[in-house]
mmCIF file of C-alpha atoms and ligand atoms in Angstrom:
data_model
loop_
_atom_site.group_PDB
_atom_site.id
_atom_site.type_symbol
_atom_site.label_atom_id
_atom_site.label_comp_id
_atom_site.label_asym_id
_atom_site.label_seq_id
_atom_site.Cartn_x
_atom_site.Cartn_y
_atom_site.Cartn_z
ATOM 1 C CA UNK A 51 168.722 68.424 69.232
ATOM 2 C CA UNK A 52 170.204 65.592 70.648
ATOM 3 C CA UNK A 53 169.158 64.387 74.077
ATOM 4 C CA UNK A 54 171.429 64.403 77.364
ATOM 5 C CA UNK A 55 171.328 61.311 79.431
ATOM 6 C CA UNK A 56 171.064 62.661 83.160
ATOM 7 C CA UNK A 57 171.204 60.086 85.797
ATOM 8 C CA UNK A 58 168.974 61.057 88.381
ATOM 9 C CA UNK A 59 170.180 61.349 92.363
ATOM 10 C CA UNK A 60 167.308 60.506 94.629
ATOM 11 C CA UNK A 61 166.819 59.490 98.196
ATOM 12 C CA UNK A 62 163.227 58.080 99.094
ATOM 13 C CA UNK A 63 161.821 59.395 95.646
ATOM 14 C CA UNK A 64 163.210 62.997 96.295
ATOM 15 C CA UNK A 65 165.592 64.503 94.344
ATOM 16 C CA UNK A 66 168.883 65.717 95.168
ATOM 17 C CA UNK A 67 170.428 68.998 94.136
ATOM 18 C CA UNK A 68 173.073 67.679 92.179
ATOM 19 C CA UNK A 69 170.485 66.714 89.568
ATOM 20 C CA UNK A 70 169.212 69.889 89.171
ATOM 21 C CA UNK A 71 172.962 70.852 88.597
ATOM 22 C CA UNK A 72 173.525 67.952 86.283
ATOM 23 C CA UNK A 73 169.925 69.085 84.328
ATOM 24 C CA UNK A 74 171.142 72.894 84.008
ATOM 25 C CA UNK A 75 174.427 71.818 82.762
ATOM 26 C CA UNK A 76 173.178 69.204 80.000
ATOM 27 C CA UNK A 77 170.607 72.125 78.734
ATOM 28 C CA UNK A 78 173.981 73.814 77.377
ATOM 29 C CA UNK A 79 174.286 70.652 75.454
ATOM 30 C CA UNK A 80 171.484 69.034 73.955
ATOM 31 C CA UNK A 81 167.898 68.299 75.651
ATOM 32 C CA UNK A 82 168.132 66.672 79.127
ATOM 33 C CA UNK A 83 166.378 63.661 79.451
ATOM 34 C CA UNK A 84 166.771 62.163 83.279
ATOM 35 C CA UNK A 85 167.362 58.437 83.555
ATOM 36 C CA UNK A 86 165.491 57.525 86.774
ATOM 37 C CA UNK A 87 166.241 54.313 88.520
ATOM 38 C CA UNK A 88 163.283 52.887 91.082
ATOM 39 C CA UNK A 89 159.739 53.812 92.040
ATOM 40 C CA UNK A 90 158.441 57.148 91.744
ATOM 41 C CA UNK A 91 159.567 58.428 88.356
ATOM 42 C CA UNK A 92 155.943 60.142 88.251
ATOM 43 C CA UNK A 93 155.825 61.680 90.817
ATOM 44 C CA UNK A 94 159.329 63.268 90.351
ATOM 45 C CA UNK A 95 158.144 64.395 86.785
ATOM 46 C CA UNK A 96 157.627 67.859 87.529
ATOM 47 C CA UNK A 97 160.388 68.123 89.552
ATOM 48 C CA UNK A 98 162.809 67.231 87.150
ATOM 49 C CA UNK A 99 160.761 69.202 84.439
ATOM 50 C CA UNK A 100 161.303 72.151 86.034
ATOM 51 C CA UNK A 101 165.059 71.843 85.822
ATOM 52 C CA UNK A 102 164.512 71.400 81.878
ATOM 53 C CA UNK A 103 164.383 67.327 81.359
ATOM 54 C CA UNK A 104 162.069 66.531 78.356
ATOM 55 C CA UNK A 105 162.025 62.920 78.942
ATOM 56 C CA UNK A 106 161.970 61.095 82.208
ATOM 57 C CA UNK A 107 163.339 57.541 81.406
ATOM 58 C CA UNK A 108 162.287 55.237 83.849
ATOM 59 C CA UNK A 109 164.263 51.997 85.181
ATOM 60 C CA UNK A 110 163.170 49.347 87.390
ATOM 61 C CA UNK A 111 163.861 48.912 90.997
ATOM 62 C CA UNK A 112 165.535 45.578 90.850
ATOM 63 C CA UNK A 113 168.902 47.323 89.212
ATOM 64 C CA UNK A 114 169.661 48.769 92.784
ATOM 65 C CA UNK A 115 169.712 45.086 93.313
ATOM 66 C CA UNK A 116 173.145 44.888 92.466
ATOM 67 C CA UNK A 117 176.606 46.907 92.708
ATOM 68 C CA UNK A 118 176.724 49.581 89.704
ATOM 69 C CA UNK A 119 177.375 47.366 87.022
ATOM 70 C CA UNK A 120 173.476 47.192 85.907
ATOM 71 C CA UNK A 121 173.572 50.685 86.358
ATOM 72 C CA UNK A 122 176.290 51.032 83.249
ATOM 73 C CA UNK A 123 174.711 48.452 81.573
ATOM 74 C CA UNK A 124 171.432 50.702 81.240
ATOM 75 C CA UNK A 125 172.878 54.191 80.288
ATOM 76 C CA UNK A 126 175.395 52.711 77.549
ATOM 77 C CA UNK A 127 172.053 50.833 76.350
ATOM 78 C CA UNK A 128 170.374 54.343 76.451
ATOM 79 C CA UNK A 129 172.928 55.967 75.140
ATOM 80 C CA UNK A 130 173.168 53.997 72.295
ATOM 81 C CA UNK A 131 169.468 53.485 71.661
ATOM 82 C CA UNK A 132 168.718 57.229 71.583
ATOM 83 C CA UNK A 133 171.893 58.523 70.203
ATOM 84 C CA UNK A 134 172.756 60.566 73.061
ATOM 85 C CA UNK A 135 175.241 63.646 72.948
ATOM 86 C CA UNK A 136 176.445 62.811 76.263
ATOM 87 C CA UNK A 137 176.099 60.965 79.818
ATOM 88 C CA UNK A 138 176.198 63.316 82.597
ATOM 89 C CA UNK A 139 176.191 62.171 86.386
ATOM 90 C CA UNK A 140 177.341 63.249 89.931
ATOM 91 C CA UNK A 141 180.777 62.603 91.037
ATOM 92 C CA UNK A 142 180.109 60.231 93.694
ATOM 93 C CA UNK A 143 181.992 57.528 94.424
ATOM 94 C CA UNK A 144 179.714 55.238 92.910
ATOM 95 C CA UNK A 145 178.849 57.182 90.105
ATOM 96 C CA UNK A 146 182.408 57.340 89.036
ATOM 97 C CA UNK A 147 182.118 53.697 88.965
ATOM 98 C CA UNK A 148 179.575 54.072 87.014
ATOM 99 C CA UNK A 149 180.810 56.672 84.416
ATOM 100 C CA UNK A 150 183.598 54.663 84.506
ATOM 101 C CA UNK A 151 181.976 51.124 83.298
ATOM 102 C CA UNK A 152 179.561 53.120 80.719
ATOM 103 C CA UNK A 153 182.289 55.197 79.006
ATOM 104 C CA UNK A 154 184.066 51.281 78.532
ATOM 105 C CA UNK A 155 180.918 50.098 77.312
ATOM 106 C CA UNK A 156 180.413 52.630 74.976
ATOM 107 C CA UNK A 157 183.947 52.656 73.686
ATOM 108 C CA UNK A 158 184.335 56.219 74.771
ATOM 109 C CA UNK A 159 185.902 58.620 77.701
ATOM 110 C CA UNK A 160 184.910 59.782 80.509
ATOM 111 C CA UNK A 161 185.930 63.163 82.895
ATOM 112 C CA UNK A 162 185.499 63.185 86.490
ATOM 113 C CA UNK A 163 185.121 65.338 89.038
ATOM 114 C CA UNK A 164 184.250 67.799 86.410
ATOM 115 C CA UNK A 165 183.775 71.550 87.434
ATOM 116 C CA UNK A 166 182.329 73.343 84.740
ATOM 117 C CA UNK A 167 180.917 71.880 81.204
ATOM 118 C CA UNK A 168 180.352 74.054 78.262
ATOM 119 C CA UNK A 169 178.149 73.766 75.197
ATOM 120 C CA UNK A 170 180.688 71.592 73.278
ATOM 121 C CA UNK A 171 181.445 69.631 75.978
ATOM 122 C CA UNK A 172 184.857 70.804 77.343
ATOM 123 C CA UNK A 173 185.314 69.802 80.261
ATOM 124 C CA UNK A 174 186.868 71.769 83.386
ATOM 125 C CA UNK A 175 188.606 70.765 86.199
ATOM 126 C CA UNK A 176 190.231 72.399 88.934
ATOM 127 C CA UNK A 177 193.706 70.918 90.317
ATOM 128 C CA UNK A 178 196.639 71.447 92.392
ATOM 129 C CA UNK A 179 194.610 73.022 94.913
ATOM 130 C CA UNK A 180 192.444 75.607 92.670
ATOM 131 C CA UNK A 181 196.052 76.992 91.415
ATOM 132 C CA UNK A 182 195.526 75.251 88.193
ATOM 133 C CA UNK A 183 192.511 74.925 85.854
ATOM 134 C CA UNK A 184 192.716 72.360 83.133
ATOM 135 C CA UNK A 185 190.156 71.608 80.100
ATOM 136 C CA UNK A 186 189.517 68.030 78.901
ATOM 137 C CA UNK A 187 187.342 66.717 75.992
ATOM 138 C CA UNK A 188 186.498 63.388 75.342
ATOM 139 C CA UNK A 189 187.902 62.760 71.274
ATOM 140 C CA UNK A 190 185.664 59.364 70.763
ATOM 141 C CA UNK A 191 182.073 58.286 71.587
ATOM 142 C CA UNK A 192 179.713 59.575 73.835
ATOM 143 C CA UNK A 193 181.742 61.228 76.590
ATOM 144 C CA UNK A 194 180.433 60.360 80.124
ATOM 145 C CA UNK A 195 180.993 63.320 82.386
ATOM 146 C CA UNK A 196 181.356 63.188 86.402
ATOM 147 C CA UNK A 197 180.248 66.658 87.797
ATOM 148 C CA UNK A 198 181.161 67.765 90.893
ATOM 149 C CA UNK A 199 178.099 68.554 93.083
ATOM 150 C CA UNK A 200 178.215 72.369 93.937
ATOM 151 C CA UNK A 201 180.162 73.118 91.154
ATOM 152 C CA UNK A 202 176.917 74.277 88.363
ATOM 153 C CA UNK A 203 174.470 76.432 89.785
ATOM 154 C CA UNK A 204 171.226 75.202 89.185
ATOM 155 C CA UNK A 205 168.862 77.447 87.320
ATOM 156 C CA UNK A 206 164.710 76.223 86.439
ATOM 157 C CA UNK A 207 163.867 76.330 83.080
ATOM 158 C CA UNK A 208 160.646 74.371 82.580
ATOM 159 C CA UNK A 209 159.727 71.974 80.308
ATOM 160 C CA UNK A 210 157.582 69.684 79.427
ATOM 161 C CA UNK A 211 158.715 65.854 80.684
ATOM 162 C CA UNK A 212 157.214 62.814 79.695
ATOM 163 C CA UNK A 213 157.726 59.673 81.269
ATOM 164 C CA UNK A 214 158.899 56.560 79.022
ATOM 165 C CA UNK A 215 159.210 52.653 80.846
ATOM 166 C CA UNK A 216 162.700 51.429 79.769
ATOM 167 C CA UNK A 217 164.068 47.454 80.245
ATOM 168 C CA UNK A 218 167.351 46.035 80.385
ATOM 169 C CA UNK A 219 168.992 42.669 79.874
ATOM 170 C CA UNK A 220 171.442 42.276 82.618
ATOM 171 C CA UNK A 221 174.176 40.287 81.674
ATOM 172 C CA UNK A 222 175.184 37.530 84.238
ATOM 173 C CA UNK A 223 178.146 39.694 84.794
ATOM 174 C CA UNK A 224 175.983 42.777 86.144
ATOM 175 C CA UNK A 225 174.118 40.676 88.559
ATOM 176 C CA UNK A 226 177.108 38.772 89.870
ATOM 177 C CA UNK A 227 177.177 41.259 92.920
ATOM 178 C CA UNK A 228 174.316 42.004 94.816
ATOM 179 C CA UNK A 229 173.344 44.232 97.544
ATOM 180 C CA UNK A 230 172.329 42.420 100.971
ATOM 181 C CA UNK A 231 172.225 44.975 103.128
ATOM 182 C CA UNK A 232 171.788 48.582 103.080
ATOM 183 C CA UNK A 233 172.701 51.066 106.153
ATOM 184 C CA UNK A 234 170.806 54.157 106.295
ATOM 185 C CA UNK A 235 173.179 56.905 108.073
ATOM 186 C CA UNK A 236 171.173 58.545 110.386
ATOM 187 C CA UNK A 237 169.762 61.824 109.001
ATOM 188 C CA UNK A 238 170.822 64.889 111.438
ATOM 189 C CA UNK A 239 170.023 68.044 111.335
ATOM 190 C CA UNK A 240 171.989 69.437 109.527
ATOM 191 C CA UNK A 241 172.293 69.827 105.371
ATOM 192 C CA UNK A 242 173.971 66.618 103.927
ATOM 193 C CA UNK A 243 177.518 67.171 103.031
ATOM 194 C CA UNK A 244 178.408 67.342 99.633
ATOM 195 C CA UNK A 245 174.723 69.103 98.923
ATOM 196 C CA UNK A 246 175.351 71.761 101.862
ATOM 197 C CA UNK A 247 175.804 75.639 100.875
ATOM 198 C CA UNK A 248 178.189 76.028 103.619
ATOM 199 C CA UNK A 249 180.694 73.435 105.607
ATOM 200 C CA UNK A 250 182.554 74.171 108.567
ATOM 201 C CA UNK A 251 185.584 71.497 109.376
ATOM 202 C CA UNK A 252 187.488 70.793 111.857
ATOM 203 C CA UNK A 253 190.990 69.035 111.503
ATOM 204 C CA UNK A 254 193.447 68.148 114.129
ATOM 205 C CA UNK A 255 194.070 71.505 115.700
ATOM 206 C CA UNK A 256 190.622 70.911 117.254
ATOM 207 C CA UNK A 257 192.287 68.818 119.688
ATOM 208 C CA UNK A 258 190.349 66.381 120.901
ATOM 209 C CA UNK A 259 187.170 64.891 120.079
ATOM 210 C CA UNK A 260 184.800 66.991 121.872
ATOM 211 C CA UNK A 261 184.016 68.725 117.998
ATOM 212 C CA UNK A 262 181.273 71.115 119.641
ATOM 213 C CA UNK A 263 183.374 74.087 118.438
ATOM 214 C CA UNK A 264 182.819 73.558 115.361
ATOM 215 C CA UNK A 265 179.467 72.053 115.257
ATOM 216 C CA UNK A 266 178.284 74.993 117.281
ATOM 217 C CA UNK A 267 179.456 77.260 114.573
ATOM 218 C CA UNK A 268 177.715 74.683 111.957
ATOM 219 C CA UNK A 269 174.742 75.171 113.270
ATOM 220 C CA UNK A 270 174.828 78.602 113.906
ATOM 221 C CA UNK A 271 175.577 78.980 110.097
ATOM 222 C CA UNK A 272 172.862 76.109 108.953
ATOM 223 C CA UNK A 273 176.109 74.434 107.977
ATOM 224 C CA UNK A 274 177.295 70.804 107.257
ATOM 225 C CA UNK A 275 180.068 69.645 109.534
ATOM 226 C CA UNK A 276 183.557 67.801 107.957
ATOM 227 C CA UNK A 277 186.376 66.748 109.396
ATOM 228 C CA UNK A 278 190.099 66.307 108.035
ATOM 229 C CA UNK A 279 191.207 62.822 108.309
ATOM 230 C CA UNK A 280 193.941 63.385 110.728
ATOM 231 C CA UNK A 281 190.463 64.293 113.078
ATOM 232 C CA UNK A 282 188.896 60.990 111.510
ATOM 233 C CA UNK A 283 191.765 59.058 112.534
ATOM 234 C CA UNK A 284 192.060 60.126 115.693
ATOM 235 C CA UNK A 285 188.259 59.010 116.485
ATOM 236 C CA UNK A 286 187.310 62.507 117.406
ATOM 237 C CA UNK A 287 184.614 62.537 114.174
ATOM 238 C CA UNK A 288 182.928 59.357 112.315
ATOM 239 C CA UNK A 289 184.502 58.630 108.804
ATOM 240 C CA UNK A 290 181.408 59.946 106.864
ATOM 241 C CA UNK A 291 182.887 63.061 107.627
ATOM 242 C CA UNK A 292 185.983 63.033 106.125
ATOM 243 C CA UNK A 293 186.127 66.264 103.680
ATOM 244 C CA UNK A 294 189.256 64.866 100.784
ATOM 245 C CA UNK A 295 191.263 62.656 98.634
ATOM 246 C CA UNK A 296 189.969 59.253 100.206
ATOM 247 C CA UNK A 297 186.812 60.846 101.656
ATOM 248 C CA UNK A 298 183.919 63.424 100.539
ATOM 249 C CA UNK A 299 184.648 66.286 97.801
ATOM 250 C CA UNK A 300 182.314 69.345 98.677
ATOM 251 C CA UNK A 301 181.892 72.621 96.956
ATOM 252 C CA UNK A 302 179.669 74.729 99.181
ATOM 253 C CA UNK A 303 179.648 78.491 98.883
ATOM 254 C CA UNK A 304 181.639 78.961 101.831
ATOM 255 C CA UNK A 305 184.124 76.639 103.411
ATOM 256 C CA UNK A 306 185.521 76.815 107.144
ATOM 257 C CA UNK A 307 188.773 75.201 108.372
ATOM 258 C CA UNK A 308 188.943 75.236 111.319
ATOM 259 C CA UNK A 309 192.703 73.942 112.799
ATOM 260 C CA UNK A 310 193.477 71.947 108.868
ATOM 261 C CA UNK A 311 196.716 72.382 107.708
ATOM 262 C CA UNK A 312 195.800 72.142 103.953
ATOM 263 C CA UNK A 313 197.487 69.465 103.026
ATOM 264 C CA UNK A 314 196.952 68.580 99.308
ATOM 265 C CA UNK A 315 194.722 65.468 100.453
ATOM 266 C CA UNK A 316 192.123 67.526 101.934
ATOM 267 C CA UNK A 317 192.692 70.318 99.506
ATOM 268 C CA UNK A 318 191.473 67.660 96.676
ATOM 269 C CA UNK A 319 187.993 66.940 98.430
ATOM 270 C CA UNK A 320 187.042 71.574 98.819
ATOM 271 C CA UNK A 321 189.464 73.801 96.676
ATOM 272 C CA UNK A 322 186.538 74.538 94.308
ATOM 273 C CA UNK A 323 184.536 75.497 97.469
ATOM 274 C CA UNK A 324 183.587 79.276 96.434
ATOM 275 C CA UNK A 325 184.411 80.938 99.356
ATOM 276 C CA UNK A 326 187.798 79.685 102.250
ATOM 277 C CA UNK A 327 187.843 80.577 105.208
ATOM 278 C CA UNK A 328 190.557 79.063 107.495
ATOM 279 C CA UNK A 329 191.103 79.373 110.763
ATOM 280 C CA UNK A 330 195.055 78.493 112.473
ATOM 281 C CA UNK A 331 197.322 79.132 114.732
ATOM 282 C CA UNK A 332 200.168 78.674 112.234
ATOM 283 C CA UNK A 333 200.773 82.215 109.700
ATOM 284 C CA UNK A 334 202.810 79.364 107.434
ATOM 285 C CA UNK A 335 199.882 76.943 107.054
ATOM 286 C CA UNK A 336 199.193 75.966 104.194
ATOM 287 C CA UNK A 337 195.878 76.386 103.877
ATOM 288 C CA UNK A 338 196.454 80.110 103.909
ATOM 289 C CA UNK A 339 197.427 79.822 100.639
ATOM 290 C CA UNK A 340 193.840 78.565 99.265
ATOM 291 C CA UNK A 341 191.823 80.754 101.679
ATOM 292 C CA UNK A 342 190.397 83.796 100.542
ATOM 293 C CA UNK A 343 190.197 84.415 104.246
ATOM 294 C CA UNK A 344 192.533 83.880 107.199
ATOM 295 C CA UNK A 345 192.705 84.207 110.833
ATOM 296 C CA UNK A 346 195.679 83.380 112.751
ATOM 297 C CA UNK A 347 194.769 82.452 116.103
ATOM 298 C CA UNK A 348 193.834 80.027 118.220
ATOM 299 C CA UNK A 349 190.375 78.442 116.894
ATOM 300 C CA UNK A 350 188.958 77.774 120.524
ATOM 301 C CA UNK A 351 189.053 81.824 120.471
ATOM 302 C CA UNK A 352 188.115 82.691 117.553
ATOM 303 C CA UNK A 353 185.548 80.449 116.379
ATOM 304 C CA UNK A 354 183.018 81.039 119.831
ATOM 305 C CA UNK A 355 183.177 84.437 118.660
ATOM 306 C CA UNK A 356 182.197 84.361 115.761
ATOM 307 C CA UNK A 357 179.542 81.730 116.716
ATOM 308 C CA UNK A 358 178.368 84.196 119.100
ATOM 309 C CA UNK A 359 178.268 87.356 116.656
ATOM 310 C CA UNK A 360 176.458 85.184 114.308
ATOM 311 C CA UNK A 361 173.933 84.145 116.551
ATOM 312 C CA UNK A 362 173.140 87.894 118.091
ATOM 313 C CA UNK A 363 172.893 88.881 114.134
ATOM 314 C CA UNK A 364 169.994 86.280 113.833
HETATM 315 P P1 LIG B 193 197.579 68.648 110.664
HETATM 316 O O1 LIG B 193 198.261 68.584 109.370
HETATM 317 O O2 LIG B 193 198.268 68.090 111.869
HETATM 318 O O3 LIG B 193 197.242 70.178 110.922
HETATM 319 C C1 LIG B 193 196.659 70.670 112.080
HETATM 320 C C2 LIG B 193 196.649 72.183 111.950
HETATM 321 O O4 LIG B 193 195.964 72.716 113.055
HETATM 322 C C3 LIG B 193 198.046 72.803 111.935
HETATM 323 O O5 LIG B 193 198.170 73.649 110.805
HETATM 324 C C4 LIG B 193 198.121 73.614 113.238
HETATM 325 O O6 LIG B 193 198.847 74.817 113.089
HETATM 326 C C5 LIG B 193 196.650 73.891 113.475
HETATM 327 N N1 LIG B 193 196.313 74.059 114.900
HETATM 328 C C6 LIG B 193 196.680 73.298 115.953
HETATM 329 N N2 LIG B 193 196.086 73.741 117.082
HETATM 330 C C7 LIG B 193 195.320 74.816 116.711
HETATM 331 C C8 LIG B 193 194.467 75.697 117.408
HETATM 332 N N3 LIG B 193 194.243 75.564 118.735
HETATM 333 N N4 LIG B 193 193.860 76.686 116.727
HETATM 334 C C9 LIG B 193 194.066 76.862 115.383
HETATM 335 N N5 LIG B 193 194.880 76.036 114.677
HETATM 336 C C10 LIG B 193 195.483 75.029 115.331
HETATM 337 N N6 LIG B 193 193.534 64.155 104.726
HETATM 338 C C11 LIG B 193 192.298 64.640 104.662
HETATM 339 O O7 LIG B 193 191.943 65.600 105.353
HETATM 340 N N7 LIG B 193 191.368 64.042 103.834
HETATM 341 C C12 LIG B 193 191.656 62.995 103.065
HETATM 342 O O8 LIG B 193 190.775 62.494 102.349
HETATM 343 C C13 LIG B 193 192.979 62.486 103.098
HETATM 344 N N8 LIG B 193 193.333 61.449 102.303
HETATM 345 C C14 LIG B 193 194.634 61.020 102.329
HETATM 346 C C15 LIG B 193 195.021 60.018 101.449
HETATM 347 C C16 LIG B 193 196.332 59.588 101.454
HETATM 348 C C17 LIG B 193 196.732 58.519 100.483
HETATM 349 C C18 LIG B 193 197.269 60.163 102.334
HETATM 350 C C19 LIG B 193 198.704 59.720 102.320
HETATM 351 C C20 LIG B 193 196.888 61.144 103.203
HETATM 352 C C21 LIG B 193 195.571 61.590 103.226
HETATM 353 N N9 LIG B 193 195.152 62.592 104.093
HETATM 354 C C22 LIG B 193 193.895 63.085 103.982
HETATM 355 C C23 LIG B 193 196.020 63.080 105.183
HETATM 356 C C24 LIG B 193 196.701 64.396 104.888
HETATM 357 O O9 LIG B 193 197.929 64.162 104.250
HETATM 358 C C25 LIG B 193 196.971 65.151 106.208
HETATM 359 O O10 LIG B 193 197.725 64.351 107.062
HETATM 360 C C26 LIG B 193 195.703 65.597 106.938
HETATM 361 O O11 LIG B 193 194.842 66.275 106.051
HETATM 362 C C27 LIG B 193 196.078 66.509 108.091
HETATM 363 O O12 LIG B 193 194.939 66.854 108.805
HETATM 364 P P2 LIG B 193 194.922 68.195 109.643
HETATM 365 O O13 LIG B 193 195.145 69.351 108.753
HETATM 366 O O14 LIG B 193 193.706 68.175 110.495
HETATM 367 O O15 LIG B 193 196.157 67.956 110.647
#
């Protein structure tokens, strides 16, 4: 069977869910073999074994030196080297960079922001606000697929993984731009994001940037907070926040709006989010539409209340 490259999410040597994701989804296709870039491939073994990875293939360090591009040069190597059946990795921004520069590399396609993959690699994707679902497949190459975290449900099947030291040439090219500084975002509470089961938002109907309705009702449902970016804009929440087109895509289980129109901006970055719940004052919004759940009422009412039931159900 031919192996899956799977390029491995981690933060501090731990990692994320969207690998496990990316694993369960490449099982479907071949045997997935984790590409894992910086120290602590080891130690991650298991980890990744348990998810199904036969081979953990393990990059230096020094190619986080430098903006993507060493990155692309190492999977398209890979790729070629072991014959892969396909390149799988999350749809982040910079991983879409990435897919992007391998698939170019390799001659090939690639899909992004991929919901669903099956066994011969057709690939779906959810548009127009959920109300369309379209299937791609790459015709040439080794297709590089961008999958949407959330969007596979991760499921163990252990295996054994072994751990194999591979190099790369960078070109002069790859190391043209390099890092100088990283920023670490300061690490709440709360889940991260575009990893969190559940997201509650708040959008411009919150009114003003005292956003403890809605983070109240976060926390009371272990949720991840997002924001619309008329909310962004208006400095009421920081820009990490921003749930759409030009800001995060999430896919939790269950997905709050609270005072969001829907507009089909936001609407790109959560309509595959599982469950909608929206919250507004307006019966003709929108995001009524999308929601498999509406209130219409004022969300300074209605969401204290149901932070409050929630909390006495505890
Ligand atoms: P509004 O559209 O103003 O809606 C506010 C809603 O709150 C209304 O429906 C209103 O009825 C309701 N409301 C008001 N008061 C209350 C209350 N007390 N209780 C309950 N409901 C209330 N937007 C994004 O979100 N993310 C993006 O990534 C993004 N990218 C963009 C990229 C481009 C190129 C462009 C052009 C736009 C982008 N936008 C994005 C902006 C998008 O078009 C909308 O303007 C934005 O999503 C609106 O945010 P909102 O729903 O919070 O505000």
């Amino acid at each position: 069977m031919a192996e899956v490259l799977v390029l491995v999410d981690h933060v501090d040597g731990e990692v994320k869910k969207v690998t496990t994701e990316l694993l369960t989804a490449a099982r479907r296709v071949g045997e997935p073999a984790a590409v894992w870039i910086g120290d602590g491939a080891e130690a991650a073994q298991a980890r990744l074994a348990e998810f199904g990875a036969v081979k953990v293939y393990a990059a230096s360090a020094e190619l986080n030196d430098y903006v993507v591009a060493p990155k692309a040069e190492l999977l398209a190597k890979l790729a070629q080297e072991k014959s892969a059946a396909a390149v799988l990795v999350s749809a982040t921004p910079e991983n879409k960079e990435v897919a992007g520069r391998t698939a170019v590399k390799l001659g090939s396609g690639v899909l992004t922001d991929v919901v669903d993959l099956t066994a011969d690699l057709v690939a779906e994707h959810s548009v127009f606000g959920g109300a369309v679902v379209t299937h791609a497949k790459v015709r040439t190459g080794v297709p590089v697929v961008a999958v949407r975290p959330n969007s596979v449900p991760a499921e163990p099947a252990p295996a054994q993984a072994e751990v194999e030291q591979v190099a790369v040439e960078l070109s002069a090219a790859a190391t043209a731009a390099r890092v100088v500084e990283r920023v670490v975002q300061e690490k709440g509470a709360r889940p991260e994001l575009t990893e969190a089961a559940i997201v509650v938002s708040g959008g411009r109907g919150v009114g003003s940037d005292d956003f403890s309705v809605v983070e109240n009702l976060a926390d009371a449902l272990g949720a991840a907070v997002g924001a619309s970016r008329a909310a962004v804009d208006s400095g009421w929440y920081p820009n990490q926040f921003q749930v759409g087109q030009t800001g995060k895509t999430v896919s939790p289980n269950l997905y709050v709006a609270l005072g969001i129109s829907g507009a089909i901006q936001h609407r790109a970055g959560m309509q595959t989010s599982k469950n909608i719940v929206a919250v507004n004052k307006d019966p003709e919004a929108p995001i009524f539409e999308l929601a498999d759940f509406g209130v219409v009422g004022d969300l300074h009412t209605v969401a204290p209340q149901l932070t409050e039931e929630i909390n006495k159900r505890r």
